[in-house]
PDB file of C-alpha atoms and ligand atoms in Angstrom:
ATOM      1  CA  MET A   1      96.292  95.446  90.212  1.00 60.00           C
ATOM      2  CA  GLY A   2      99.332  96.047  92.159  1.00 90.00           C
ATOM      3  CA  LEU A   3     101.029  93.431  94.483  1.00 96.00           C
ATOM      4  CA  ARG A   4     100.191  90.442  96.579  1.00 97.00           C
ATOM      5  CA  ILE A   5     102.482  88.093  98.254  1.00 98.00           C
ATOM      6  CA  VAL A   6     101.392  84.911 100.170  1.00 98.00           C
ATOM      7  CA  PRO A   7     103.789  82.724 101.602  1.00 98.00           C
ATOM      8  CA  LEU A   8     102.458  79.193 101.315  1.00 98.00           C
ATOM      9  CA  ALA A   9     104.968  77.314 103.571  1.00 98.00           C
ATOM     10  CA  SER A  10     108.221  78.374 105.067  1.00 98.00           C
ATOM     11  CA  GLY A  11     110.953  76.361 106.704  1.00 96.00           C
ATOM     12  CA  SER A  12     113.026  73.274 106.363  1.00 94.00           C
ATOM     13  CA  ASN A  13     109.743  71.180 105.807  1.00 95.00           C
ATOM     14  CA  GLY A  14     109.243  73.194 102.781  1.00 98.00           C
ATOM     15  CA  ASN A  15     109.275  76.568 100.944  1.00 98.00           C
ATOM     16  CA  SER A  16     107.016  78.316  98.446  1.00 98.00           C
ATOM     17  CA  THR A  17     105.765  81.830  97.948  1.00 98.00           C
ATOM     18  CA  LEU A  18     103.116  83.286  95.637  1.00 98.00           C
ATOM     19  CA  VAL A  19     104.186  86.457  94.482  1.00 98.00           C
ATOM     20  CA  GLU A  20     101.712  88.312  92.069  1.00 98.00           C
ATOM     21  CA  ILE A  21     102.751  91.770  90.582  1.00 97.00           C
ATOM     22  CA  GLY A  22     100.413  93.293  87.862  1.00 91.00           C
ATOM     23  CA  GLY A  23      98.610  90.171  87.279  1.00 93.00           C
ATOM     24  CA  THR A  24     101.618  87.947  86.817  1.00 97.00           C
ATOM     25  CA  ARG A  25     101.644  84.927  89.147  1.00 98.00           C
ATOM     26  CA  LEU A  26     104.813  83.664  90.074  1.00 98.00           C
ATOM     27  CA  LEU A  27     105.396  80.623  92.650  1.00 98.00           C
ATOM     28  CA  VAL A  28     108.896  81.246  94.166  1.00 98.00           C
ATOM     29  CA  ASP A  29     110.135  77.705  94.976  1.00 98.00           C
ATOM     30  CA  ALA A  30     108.153  74.608  95.277  1.00 98.00           C
ATOM     31  CA  GLY A  31     109.280  72.850  97.964  1.00 98.00           C
ATOM     32  CA  LEU A  32     106.176  70.750  98.900  1.00 98.00           C
ATOM     33  CA  SER A  33     104.676  67.998  96.789  1.00 98.00           C
ATOM     34  CA  ALA A  34     102.866  69.336  93.845  1.00 98.00           C
ATOM     35  CA  LYS A  35      99.712  68.042  95.299  1.00 98.00           C
ATOM     36  CA  ALA A  36     100.294  70.110  98.863  1.00 98.00           C
ATOM     37  CA  LEU A  37     101.012  73.016  96.386  1.00 98.00           C
ATOM     38  CA  GLY A  38      97.787  72.779  94.741  1.00 98.00           C
ATOM     39  CA  VAL A  39      95.935  72.267  98.015  1.00 98.00           C
ATOM     40  CA  ALA A  40      97.710  75.548  99.372  1.00 98.00           C
ATOM     41  CA  LEU A  41      96.985  77.601  96.467  1.00 98.00           C
ATOM     42  CA  GLU A  42      93.306  76.802  96.352  1.00 98.00           C
ATOM     43  CA  SER A  43      93.095  77.496  99.743  1.00 98.00           C
ATOM     44  CA  VAL A  44      93.987  81.088  99.189  1.00 97.00           C
ATOM     45  CA  GLY A  45      91.747  81.335  96.099  1.00 97.00           C
ATOM     46  CA  VAL A  46      94.322  80.583  93.366  1.00 98.00           C
ATOM     47  CA  ALA A  47      93.976  77.915  90.802  1.00 98.00           C
ATOM     48  CA  PRO A  48      97.159  76.210  90.218  1.00 98.00           C
ATOM     49  CA  GLY A  49      96.843  76.222  86.624  1.00 97.00           C
ATOM     50  CA  SER A  50      96.651  80.031  86.789  1.00 98.00           C
ATOM     51  CA  ILE A  51     100.303  80.382  88.018  1.00 98.00           C
ATOM     52  CA  ASP A  52     102.214  81.763  84.941  1.00 98.00           C
ATOM     53  CA  TRP A  53     105.789  80.718  86.232  1.00 98.00           C
ATOM     54  CA  ILE A  54     107.530  78.750  89.042  1.00 98.00           C
ATOM     55  CA  VAL A  55     110.838  80.270  89.985  1.00 98.00           C
ATOM     56  CA  LEU A  56     113.347  78.164  91.873  1.00 98.00           C
ATOM     57  CA  SER A  57     116.219  79.489  94.149  1.00 98.00           C
ATOM     58  CA  HIS A  58     118.082  76.236  94.550  1.00 98.00           C
ATOM     59  CA  GLU A  59     117.803  72.626  94.228  1.00 98.00           C
ATOM     60  CA  HIS A  60     117.273  71.748  98.103  1.00 98.00           C
ATOM     61  CA  HIS A  61     114.325  69.613  98.686  1.00 98.00           C
ATOM     62  CA  ASP A  62     112.777  71.990 100.783  1.00 98.00           C
ATOM     63  CA  HIS A  63     112.609  74.424  97.846  1.00 98.00           C
ATOM     64  CA  ALA A  64     112.208  72.120  94.978  1.00 98.00           C
ATOM     65  CA  ARG A  65     110.449  69.126  95.866  1.00 98.00           C
ATOM     66  CA  GLY A  66     107.287  69.392  93.780  1.00 98.00           C
ATOM     67  CA  ALA A  67     108.694  71.778  90.914  1.00 98.00           C
ATOM     68  CA  VAL A  68     108.939  69.026  88.208  1.00 98.00           C
ATOM     69  CA  ARG A  69     105.671  67.449  88.878  1.00 98.00           C
ATOM     70  CA  PHE A  70     103.579  70.755  89.191  1.00 98.00           C
ATOM     71  CA  SER A  71     104.915  72.171  86.168  1.00 98.00           C
ATOM     72  CA  ARG A  72     104.026  68.975  84.221  1.00 98.00           C
ATOM     73  CA  LYS A  73     100.566  68.668  86.049  1.00 98.00           C
ATOM     74  CA  HIS A  74      99.421  72.360  85.569  1.00 98.00           C
ATOM     75  CA  ASN A  75     101.665  73.151  82.311  1.00 98.00           C
ATOM     76  CA  VAL A  76     103.451  75.888  84.127  1.00 98.00           C
ATOM     77  CA  PRO A  77     106.868  76.792  82.891  1.00 98.00           C
ATOM     78  CA  LEU A  78     109.836  76.531  85.099  1.00 98.00           C
ATOM     79  CA  ILE A  79     112.601  79.145  85.739  1.00 98.00           C
ATOM     80  CA  CYS A  80     115.869  78.370  87.284  1.00 98.00           C
ATOM     81  CA  SER A  81     119.581  78.118  86.360  1.00 98.00           C
ATOM     82  CA  TRP A  82     120.915  75.321  84.548  1.00 98.00           C
ATOM     83  CA  PRO A  83     123.016  74.008  87.347  1.00 98.00           C
ATOM     84  CA  THR A  84     120.028  73.980  89.530  1.00 98.00           C
ATOM     85  CA  LEU A  85     117.780  71.948  87.043  1.00 98.00           C
ATOM     86  CA  ASP A  86     120.776  69.529  86.587  1.00 98.00           C
ATOM     87  CA  ALA A  87     121.245  69.255  90.443  1.00 98.00           C
ATOM     88  CA  MET A  88     117.500  68.216  90.499  1.00 97.00           C
ATOM     89  CA  GLU A  89     118.321  65.506  87.998  1.00 96.00           C
ATOM     90  CA  ALA A  90     115.697  67.111  85.433  1.00 96.00           C
ATOM     91  CA  SER A  91     116.055  68.138  82.214  1.00 95.00           C
ATOM     92  CA  PRO A  92     113.966  70.795  80.167  1.00 96.00           C
ATOM     93  CA  ALA A  93     112.025  67.702  78.690  1.00 96.00           C
ATOM     94  CA  HIS A  94     110.757  66.774  82.180  1.00 96.00           C
ATOM     95  CA  VAL A  95     108.951  70.111  82.525  1.00 97.00           C
ATOM     96  CA  ALA A  96     106.227  72.002  80.921  1.00 97.00           C
ATOM     97  CA  SER A  97     108.954  74.166  79.629  1.00 98.00           C
ATOM     98  CA  TRP A  98     112.264  75.925  80.944  1.00 98.00           C
ATOM     99  CA  GLN A  99     113.397  79.223  81.052  1.00 98.00           C
ATOM    100  CA  PRO A 100     117.186  79.596  82.279  1.00 97.00           C
ATOM    101  CA  LEU A 101     118.275  82.134  84.791  1.00 96.00           C
ATOM    102  CA  GLU A 102     121.754  83.333  85.243  1.00 97.00           C
ATOM    103  CA  PRO A 103     122.841  85.539  88.232  1.00 97.00           C
ATOM    104  CA  GLY A 104     123.404  88.948  87.265  1.00 95.00           C
ATOM    105  CA  ARG A 105     121.195  88.832  84.156  1.00 98.00           C
ATOM    106  CA  VAL A 106     117.739  90.433  84.496  1.00 98.00           C
ATOM    107  CA  LEU A 107     114.930  88.355  83.143  1.00 98.00           C
ATOM    108  CA  ASP A 108     112.029  90.363  81.437  1.00 97.00           C
ATOM    109  CA  LEU A 109     108.721  88.573  81.909  1.00 97.00           C
ATOM    110  CA  GLY A 110     106.754  91.566  80.139  1.00 95.00           C
ATOM    111  CA  LYS A 111     104.934  93.181  83.451  1.00 95.00           C
ATOM    112  CA  VAL A 112     107.616  91.554  85.796  1.00 97.00           C
ATOM    113  CA  THR A 113     111.458  91.436  85.806  1.00 98.00           C
ATOM    114  CA  ILE A 114     113.526  89.153  87.990  1.00 98.00           C
ATOM    115  CA  ASP A 115     117.036  90.197  88.818  1.00 98.00           C
ATOM    116  CA  PRO A 116     118.845  87.140  90.026  1.00 98.00           C
ATOM    117  CA  PHE A 117     121.802  87.392  92.429  1.00 98.00           C
ATOM    118  CA  SER A 118     124.099  84.712  93.857  1.00 98.00           C
ATOM    119  CA  ILE A 119     123.963  84.081  97.638  1.00 97.00           C
ATOM    120  CA  PRO A 120     126.184  82.117 100.022  1.00 97.00           C
ATOM    121  CA  HIS A 121     124.717  78.626 100.371  1.00 96.00           C
ATOM    122  CA  ASP A 122     125.740  74.981 100.065  1.00 96.00           C
ATOM    123  CA  ALA A 123     123.740  74.338  96.968  1.00 97.00           C
ATOM    124  CA  VAL A 124     125.129  74.335  93.469  1.00 98.00           C
ATOM    125  CA  ASP A 125     124.061  77.829  92.168  1.00 98.00           C
ATOM    126  CA  PRO A 126     121.843  79.406  94.918  1.00 98.00           C
ATOM    127  CA  LEU A 127     120.026  82.678  94.164  1.00 98.00           C
ATOM    128  CA  GLY A 128     118.114  85.458  95.736  1.00 98.00           C
ATOM    129  CA  PHE A 129     115.747  87.434  93.940  1.00 98.00           C
ATOM    130  CA  VAL A 130     114.350  91.137  93.209  1.00 98.00           C
ATOM    131  CA  PHE A 131     111.184  91.037  91.435  1.00 98.00           C
ATOM    132  CA  GLU A 132     110.064  94.425  89.946  1.00 98.00           C
ATOM    133  CA  GLY A 133     106.808  95.452  88.289  1.00 97.00           C
ATOM    134  CA  GLU A 134     104.389  98.601  88.487  1.00 95.00           C
ATOM    135  CA  GLY A 135     106.842 100.605  90.336  1.00 95.00           C
ATOM    136  CA  ILE A 136     107.154  97.770  93.197  1.00 97.00           C
ATOM    137  CA  ARG A 137     110.431  96.014  94.225  1.00 97.00           C
ATOM    138  CA  VAL A 138     110.097  92.770  96.225  1.00 98.00           C
ATOM    139  CA  GLY A 139     113.393  91.122  97.598  1.00 98.00           C
ATOM    140  CA  VAL A 140     113.355  87.622  98.557  1.00 98.00           C
ATOM    141  CA  ALA A 141     116.403  85.846 100.052  1.00 97.00           C
ATOM    142  CA  THR A 142     116.043  82.798 102.070  1.00 93.00           C
ATOM    143  CA  ASP A 143     118.741  80.059 102.932  1.00 95.00           C
ATOM    144  CA  VAL A 144     121.628  82.841 103.069  1.00 96.00           C
ATOM    145  CA  GLY A 145     124.888  81.594 104.761  1.00 94.00           C
ATOM    146  CA  HIS A 146     125.797  85.182 105.424  1.00 95.00           C
ATOM    147  CA  ALA A 147     124.834  88.533 104.095  1.00 96.00           C
ATOM    148  CA  THR A 148     127.506  89.572 101.418  1.00 96.00           C
ATOM    149  CA  ALA A 149     127.923  92.950  99.841  1.00 97.00           C
ATOM    150  CA  ARG A 150     126.161  91.648  96.811  1.00 97.00           C
ATOM    151  CA  VAL A 151     123.123  90.609  99.008  1.00 98.00           C
ATOM    152  CA  VAL A 152     123.126  93.942 100.526  1.00 98.00           C
ATOM    153  CA  GLU A 153     123.299  95.736  97.286  1.00 98.00           C
ATOM    154  CA  HIS A 154     120.787  93.894  95.751  1.00 98.00           C
ATOM    155  CA  LEU A 155     118.101  94.172  98.429  1.00 98.00           C
ATOM    156  CA  GLN A 156     118.440  98.042  98.592  1.00 97.00           C
ATOM    157  CA  ASP A 157     114.963  99.766  98.686  1.00 94.00           C
ATOM    158  CA  CYS A 158     112.583  97.091  98.367  1.00 98.00           C
ATOM    159  CA  HIS A 159     108.708  97.668  99.001  1.00 98.00           C
ATOM    160  CA  VAL A 160     108.485  94.379 100.553  1.00 98.00           C
ATOM    161  CA  LEU A 161     111.133  91.814 101.986  1.00 98.00           C
ATOM    162  CA  LEU A 162     111.021  88.225 102.647  1.00 98.00           C
ATOM    163  CA  VAL A 163     114.440  87.454 104.217  1.00 98.00           C
ATOM    164  CA  GLU A 164     115.549  84.345 106.120  1.00 98.00           C
ATOM    165  CA  SER A 165     115.794  84.573 110.104  1.00 98.00           C
ATOM    166  CA  ASN A 166     116.652  81.081 110.630  1.00 97.00           C
ATOM    167  CA  HIS A 167     118.084  80.631 114.291  1.00 97.00           C
ATOM    168  CA  ASP A 168     118.625  82.238 117.585  1.00 96.00           C
ATOM    169  CA  ASP A 169     122.370  81.942 118.291  1.00 95.00           C
ATOM    170  CA  ASP A 170     121.966  80.953 121.807  1.00 96.00           C
ATOM    171  CA  MET A 171     119.237  78.457 121.120  1.00 96.00           C
ATOM    172  CA  LEU A 172     121.227  76.986 118.345  1.00 95.00           C
ATOM    173  CA  ARG A 173     124.401  76.722 120.546  1.00 95.00           C
ATOM    174  CA  ASP A 174     122.511  75.099 123.467  1.00 95.00           C
ATOM    175  CA  GLY A 175     120.135  73.106 121.515  1.00 94.00           C
ATOM    176  CA  PRO A 176     119.873  69.642 120.426  1.00 93.00           C
ATOM    177  CA  TYR A 177     121.390  69.493 117.061  1.00 94.00           C
ATOM    178  CA  PRO A 178     124.261  67.415 116.788  1.00 94.00           C
ATOM    179  CA  TRP A 179     127.713  69.356 116.480  1.00 94.00           C
ATOM    180  CA  HIS A 180     128.094  69.022 112.788  1.00 94.00           C
ATOM    181  CA  LEU A 181     124.855  70.120 112.039  1.00 94.00           C
ATOM    182  CA  LYS A 182     125.334  73.276 114.378  1.00 95.00           C
ATOM    183  CA  GLU A 183     128.393  74.057 112.409  1.00 94.00           C
ATOM    184  CA  ARG A 184     126.394  73.484 109.163  1.00 92.00           C
ATOM    185  CA  VAL A 185     123.760  76.074 110.030  1.00 93.00           C
ATOM    186  CA  ARG A 186     125.859  78.621 111.533  1.00 91.00           C
ATOM    187  CA  GLY A 187     128.465  78.536 108.940  1.00 91.00           C
ATOM    188  CA  ARG A 188     129.002  80.785 105.876  1.00 92.00           C
ATOM    189  CA  LEU A 189     127.248  78.535 103.534  1.00 94.00           C
ATOM    190  CA  GLY A 190     124.279  77.769 106.159  1.00 94.00           C
ATOM    191  CA  HIS A 191     121.627  80.085 107.392  1.00 96.00           C
ATOM    192  CA  LEU A 192     121.125  83.410 108.374  1.00 97.00           C
ATOM    193  CA  SER A 193     120.625  84.125 112.400  1.00 97.00           C
ATOM    194  CA  ASN A 194     118.148  86.318 113.670  1.00 98.00           C
ATOM    195  CA  TYR A 195     121.133  88.656 114.439  1.00 97.00           C
ATOM    196  CA  GLU A 196     122.536  88.555 110.923  1.00 97.00           C
ATOM    197  CA  ALA A 197     118.887  89.030 109.498  1.00 98.00           C
ATOM    198  CA  ALA A 198     118.414  91.902 111.754  1.00 97.00           C
ATOM    199  CA  TRP A 199     121.892  93.555 110.671  1.00 97.00           C
ATOM    200  CA  LEU A 200     120.808  92.712 106.889  1.00 98.00           C
ATOM    201  CA  LEU A 201     117.668  94.787 107.324  1.00 97.00           C
ATOM    202  CA  GLU A 202     119.316  97.613 108.882  1.00 96.00           C
ATOM    203  CA  GLN A 203     121.533  97.958 105.794  1.00 96.00           C
ATOM    204  CA  VAL A 204     118.801  97.686 103.046  1.00 97.00           C
ATOM    205  CA  VAL A 205     115.771  99.235 104.306  1.00 97.00           C
ATOM    206  CA  GLY A 206     114.811 102.483 102.989  1.00 94.00           C
ATOM    207  CA  ASP A 207     111.889 104.795 102.713  1.00 94.00           C
ATOM    208  CA  ASN A 208     109.892 102.573 100.449  1.00 95.00           C
ATOM    209  CA  CYS A 209     109.777  99.560 102.761  1.00 96.00           C
ATOM    210  CA  CYS A 210     106.430  98.737 104.479  1.00 95.00           C
ATOM    211  CA  ASN A 211     106.526  95.131 105.068  1.00 97.00           C
ATOM    212  CA  VAL A 212     109.178  92.665 106.290  1.00 98.00           C
ATOM    213  CA  LEU A 213     108.605  88.894 106.311  1.00 98.00           C
ATOM    214  CA  LEU A 214     110.867  86.587 108.229  1.00 98.00           C
ATOM    215  CA  GLY A 215     111.212  83.244 106.713  1.00 98.00           C
ATOM    216  CA  HIS A 216     112.819  79.650 107.063  1.00 98.00           C
ATOM    217  CA  LEU A 217     112.540  79.870 110.891  1.00 97.00           C
ATOM    218  CA  SER A 218     114.088  76.815 112.672  1.00 96.00           C
ATOM    219  CA  GLU A 219     111.621  74.795 114.672  1.00 95.00           C
ATOM    220  CA  GLN A 220     114.175  73.813 117.071  1.00 95.00           C
ATOM    221  CA  ASN A 221     116.353  76.742 117.421  1.00 97.00           C
ATOM    222  CA  ASN A 222     114.267  79.902 117.160  1.00 97.00           C
ATOM    223  CA  THR A 223     110.922  81.150 118.071  1.00 98.00           C
ATOM    224  CA  PRO A 224     108.758  83.711 115.803  1.00 98.00           C
ATOM    225  CA  GLU A 225     108.610  86.026 119.092  1.00 98.00           C
ATOM    226  CA  LEU A 226     112.735  86.053 119.155  1.00 98.00           C
ATOM    227  CA  ALA A 227     112.771  86.640 115.474  1.00 98.00           C
ATOM    228  CA  VAL A 228     110.412  89.383 115.323  1.00 98.00           C
ATOM    229  CA  GLU A 229     111.966  91.392 118.467  1.00 98.00           C
ATOM    230  CA  SER A 230     115.238  91.174 116.869  1.00 98.00           C
ATOM    231  CA  ALA A 231     114.170  92.587 113.391  1.00 98.00           C
ATOM    232  CA  ARG A 232     112.045  95.089 115.117  1.00 98.00           C
ATOM    233  CA  LYS A 233     114.758  96.328 117.407  1.00 97.00           C
ATOM    234  CA  ALA A 234     117.084  96.787 114.330  1.00 96.00           C
ATOM    235  CA  LEU A 235     114.557  98.706 112.383  1.00 97.00           C
ATOM    236  CA  ALA A 236     113.496 100.927 115.303  1.00 96.00           C
ATOM    237  CA  ARG A 237     117.150 101.895 115.702  1.00 94.00           C
ATOM    238  CA  GLY A 238     116.928 103.327 112.192  1.00 91.00           C
ATOM    239  CA  GLY A 239     113.800 105.103 113.039  1.00 94.00           C
ATOM    240  CA  ARG A 240     111.642 102.662 111.046  1.00 95.00           C
ATOM    241  CA  ASP A 241     109.114 101.388 113.615  1.00 92.00           C
ATOM    242  CA  SER A 242     106.198 101.831 111.192  1.00 94.00           C
ATOM    243  CA  ILE A 243     107.493  98.824 109.105  1.00 97.00           C
ATOM    244  CA  GLU A 244     105.215  95.856 109.749  1.00 97.00           C
ATOM    245  CA  VAL A 245     107.319  92.959 110.508  1.00 98.00           C
ATOM    246  CA  ARG A 246     105.730  89.347 110.451  1.00 98.00           C
ATOM    247  CA  VAL A 247     106.794  85.745 110.636  1.00 98.00           C
ATOM    248  CA  ALA A 248     105.905  83.487 107.606  1.00 98.00           C
ATOM    249  CA  GLU A 249     103.959  80.286 108.849  1.00 97.00           C
ATOM    250  CA  ARG A 250     105.610  77.089 108.759  1.00 96.00           C
ATOM    251  CA  ARG A 251     103.185  74.527 107.617  1.00 96.00           C
ATOM    252  CA  ARG A 252     100.138  76.760 106.235  1.00 96.00           C
ATOM    253  CA  PRO A 253      99.630  79.843 103.941  1.00 98.00           C
ATOM    254  CA  SER A 254     100.233  83.372 105.994  1.00 97.00           C
ATOM    255  CA  PRO A 255      98.082  86.211 105.378  1.00 97.00           C
ATOM    256  CA  ALA A 256      98.613  87.961 102.355  1.00 97.00           C
ATOM    257  CA  VAL A 257     100.686  91.156 102.004  1.00 97.00           C
ATOM    258  CA  GLU A 258      98.974  93.452  99.632  1.00 96.00           C
ATOM    259  CA  LEU A 259     100.235  96.784  98.140  1.00 93.00           C
TER     260      LEU A 259
HETATM  261 ZN1   ZN B 301     118.903  75.269 101.022  1.00 54.06          ZN
HETATM  262 ZN1   ZN B 302     115.905  75.776 102.939  1.00 54.06          ZN
END
C-alpha cells in the first residue's frame, strides 16, 4: 500500500497536495476552488469522495479557498486548528465534520498520525506537519517565514519532504514587487528563500530521505532551475546527491512520489 504523494497545485495561486499513506487519503490544504480540486483529483485517478480528511495548514486563501465547500460537497471531514477555522469565518456547522488540531499534540487517525508544529508566518495559527504511517515519515512545511529550531527539529529524518523554496534573494531584490511586498515576503513571517530552504534541507535530511519536493515557488521572483540547483548543491555538500529533488508544478498536478 505504501505512500503516494501528488502535489495538485503549488504557489500563491493555490496549494493542495494529496498525501496517501497505508490507504488513508489526506488532502493537505485546499487552496483551489472545490470544483478545481475535484477536477485535479480526478485527473490523477482519485474520486473526490474517496478523500478521508482535509488537513489545513493556515487560513490564507491560497491554502483554504475550497476547504469548506469541498468538505460539504463530498462529505469529507476537516482537520484544522480552532483559530484557523475561526479566521476562515467558518464553524464546525459549515463542514461535514470538524476535528481540532493543536500544535504539539499528535493526532492519531488510525493508520496515520499527524504531528502538527507551529511555523512562523503571518497567519493566526500556521502549522507544518509530519505525517507518519507504515514506517514512513512525510514532512510538509510551506509558507515558512524562517526555519526555526522547532521546524528543524520536527522535519528530521523524513522519507519525503515538501518544503517551500519561494524566492531567489537577488530576483526578489531586483524584481517588480513594491517595497512593502518585498519586505513581507523576505520578512521573518513571510516566505522561505531558496537559500533558506537549502539550509533547512542540510539540517534535516538523513539517511532515510529519498525525495525532496520544492513548493510554493514565486512566479516573479524565482525559477524552478534556481530552486533545484540551490537545494541540490546543499544536499551534495552533505554527500546526499542520490536524493531526488523536484519542483511541485504551479497550476497542475505533478508526477506522484511513490514509496
Ligand atoms: Zn500563507
Ligand atoms: Zn501560501
